[in-house]
DNA sequence: TAAGCAGGTGTCTCAAATGTCATGTTAGCC
DNA sequence: GGCTAACATGACATTTGAGACACCTGCTTA
């Protein structure tokens, strides 16, 4: 059972600690007191409900749990849209980057949980991108599926450099969907129901 | 998660607090309410979006008072290092991106105050980058110096598309330094001492 | 041209919510 | 066991939301 202190909440809501205590005193936010001097604790679940009830945004620190955003990096707009369509219908959020620059900025801005990466894009080596993702702390844990029409040894190299999976073009939609579901299981998916 | 109060926004837009509240009520500006009496808060990102949508200038307070980071986007590593050296010795922090992907991610990650941009990079049009920077709320206020060996009309087009300045290759270091100091005056710099 | 209208903004006032500060205590950590 | 950072609390300062009303601008209409 994860609990939060008043300080945690104050930081997350960008509000004074005093105010958080008043919310709890007033009953707006459900919490309980520790025996000692009565330090407050709030259960994560209660806090999330509180945020939802008041239409407040969910702080990025807490949104990691339900991050199902996928970034599609592919210079061929048609291919990218096609992938996007398939993944959206499977229940994921998608964003498309048609060049390396957009790819890099959307990666940092949206912090997607998974990236599909075309190995061969004009001016940029997919391997470099892979290496960059893996060596940047913010994105080191991001799942990467490399998609390419290149030969087997190229795909093997991608795996060696840190790709979580590869998919050789052309691929069919079911292959893609299954691969993504394996790497990033949706909550409704039976595989992802952690009991406890 | 940085948030703004109605008062903050009122000051920045030089507008009455009452008016800001009306913007939020009317739905022009996205915001949310605190539990107490419903005090309004606006997420920084939403505010930037609002400013951009209405073609309003970005208040200087938001462009970062003590942000003197410069991102150098150039695929020629030697050129990039050279620029970096010059700017560091002038007192700026620098980061280098050698391709579009690094450029995009460092731009979002570090939120530099100024970017030097090579117009011709393999696989990516500098104009696209410029457009992307200008239309993304988080970076719309970032200063951009376009550096290129292309002809006059290309540079003019860059200015038309939102570059703050252009520099034609080859350039000498003093030119560059002066240009940067003009766009991003350092605190010690006499030009930047606003006498209240 | 002048009068009338409508929507947006500024002003004023008051009560309620939030921020700030100082102080003493405790919980967490070596 | 001792130390430091975090926390609760009270008192006080400041900000904020709401209602009512005035003003200003642009437009329509007589």
CSV table of N, CA and C in Angstrom, one decimal, chain B residues 4 29 42-54 56 58-59 62-63 111 136-141:
chain,number,residue,atom,x,y,z
B,4,UNK,N,0.5,28.0,-12.7
B,4,UNK,CA,0.4,29.5,-12.6
B,4,UNK,C,-0.9,29.8,-11.9
B,29,UNK,N,-9.0,29.7,-22.0
B,29,UNK,CA,-7.7,29.2,-21.3
B,29,UNK,C,-8.1,28.0,-20.5
B,42,UNK,N,-3.4,27.1,-13.6
B,42,UNK,CA,-3.2,26.9,-15.0
B,42,UNK,C,-1.8,26.2,-15.2
B,43,UNK,N,-1.8,25.1,-15.9
B,43,UNK,CA,-0.5,24.5,-16.2
B,43,UNK,C,0.3,25.3,-17.2
B,44,UNK,N,1.6,25.4,-16.9
B,44,UNK,CA,2.4,26.2,-17.8
B,44,UNK,C,2.2,25.9,-19.3
B,45,UNK,N,2.2,24.6,-19.5
B,45,UNK,CA,2.1,24.2,-20.9
B,45,UNK,C,0.8,24.7,-21.6
B,46,UNK,N,-0.3,24.6,-20.8
B,46,UNK,CA,-1.6,25.1,-21.3
B,46,UNK,C,-1.5,26.6,-21.6
B,47,UNK,N,-0.8,27.3,-20.7
B,47,UNK,CA,-0.7,28.8,-20.9
B,47,UNK,C,0.1,29.1,-22.1
B,48,UNK,N,1.1,28.4,-22.3
B,48,UNK,CA,1.9,28.6,-23.5
B,48,UNK,C,1.1,28.4,-24.8
B,49,UNK,N,0.3,27.3,-24.7
B,49,UNK,CA,-0.5,27.0,-25.8
B,49,UNK,C,-1.5,28.1,-26.1
B,50,UNK,N,-2.1,28.6,-25.0
B,50,UNK,CA,-3.0,29.7,-25.1
B,50,UNK,C,-2.4,30.9,-25.8
B,51,UNK,N,-1.2,31.3,-25.3
B,51,UNK,CA,-0.5,32.4,-25.9
B,51,UNK,C,-0.3,32.2,-27.4
B,52,UNK,N,0.1,31.0,-27.7
B,52,UNK,CA,0.4,30.7,-29.1
B,52,UNK,C,-0.8,30.8,-30.0
B,53,UNK,N,-1.9,30.2,-29.5
B,53,UNK,CA,-3.1,30.2,-30.2
B,53,UNK,C,-3.6,31.6,-30.5
B,54,UNK,N,-3.4,32.5,-29.6
B,54,UNK,CA,-3.9,33.9,-29.8
B,54,UNK,C,-2.9,34.9,-30.3
B,56,UNK,N,-0.2,35.8,-29.0
B,56,UNK,CA,0.2,36.8,-28.0
B,56,UNK,C,1.7,36.6,-27.7
B,58,UNK,N,5.2,36.1,-25.8
B,58,UNK,CA,5.6,35.3,-24.6
B,58,UNK,C,6.3,36.2,-23.6
B,59,UNK,N,5.8,36.2,-22.4
B,59,UNK,CA,6.3,37.1,-21.4
B,59,UNK,C,7.8,36.7,-21.1
B,62,UNK,N,8.9,34.0,-18.6
B,62,UNK,CA,8.8,32.6,-18.9
B,62,UNK,C,10.0,32.1,-19.8
B,63,UNK,N,10.7,33.0,-20.4
B,63,UNK,CA,11.8,32.5,-21.2
B,63,UNK,C,13.0,32.2,-20.4
B,111,UNK,N,15.8,22.5,-23.0
B,111,UNK,CA,15.1,23.8,-23.2
B,111,UNK,C,16.1,25.0,-23.2
B,136,UNK,N,5.8,24.8,-31.7
B,136,UNK,CA,5.6,24.0,-30.5
B,136,UNK,C,5.7,25.0,-29.3
B,137,UNK,N,4.6,25.0,-28.5
B,137,UNK,CA,4.5,26.0,-27.5
B,137,UNK,C,5.8,26.1,-26.6
B,138,UNK,N,6.3,25.0,-26.2
B,138,UNK,CA,7.4,25.0,-25.3
B,138,UNK,C,8.7,25.6,-25.8
B,139,UNK,N,8.8,25.7,-27.1
B,139,UNK,CA,10.0,26.2,-27.7
B,139,UNK,C,9.8,27.4,-28.6
B,140,UNK,N,8.5,27.9,-28.6
B,140,UNK,CA,8.2,29.0,-29.5
B,140,UNK,C,9.0,30.2,-29.2
B,141,UNK,N,9.4,30.4,-28.0
B,141,UNK,CA,10.2,31.6,-27.6
B,141,UNK,C,11.7,31.5,-27.7
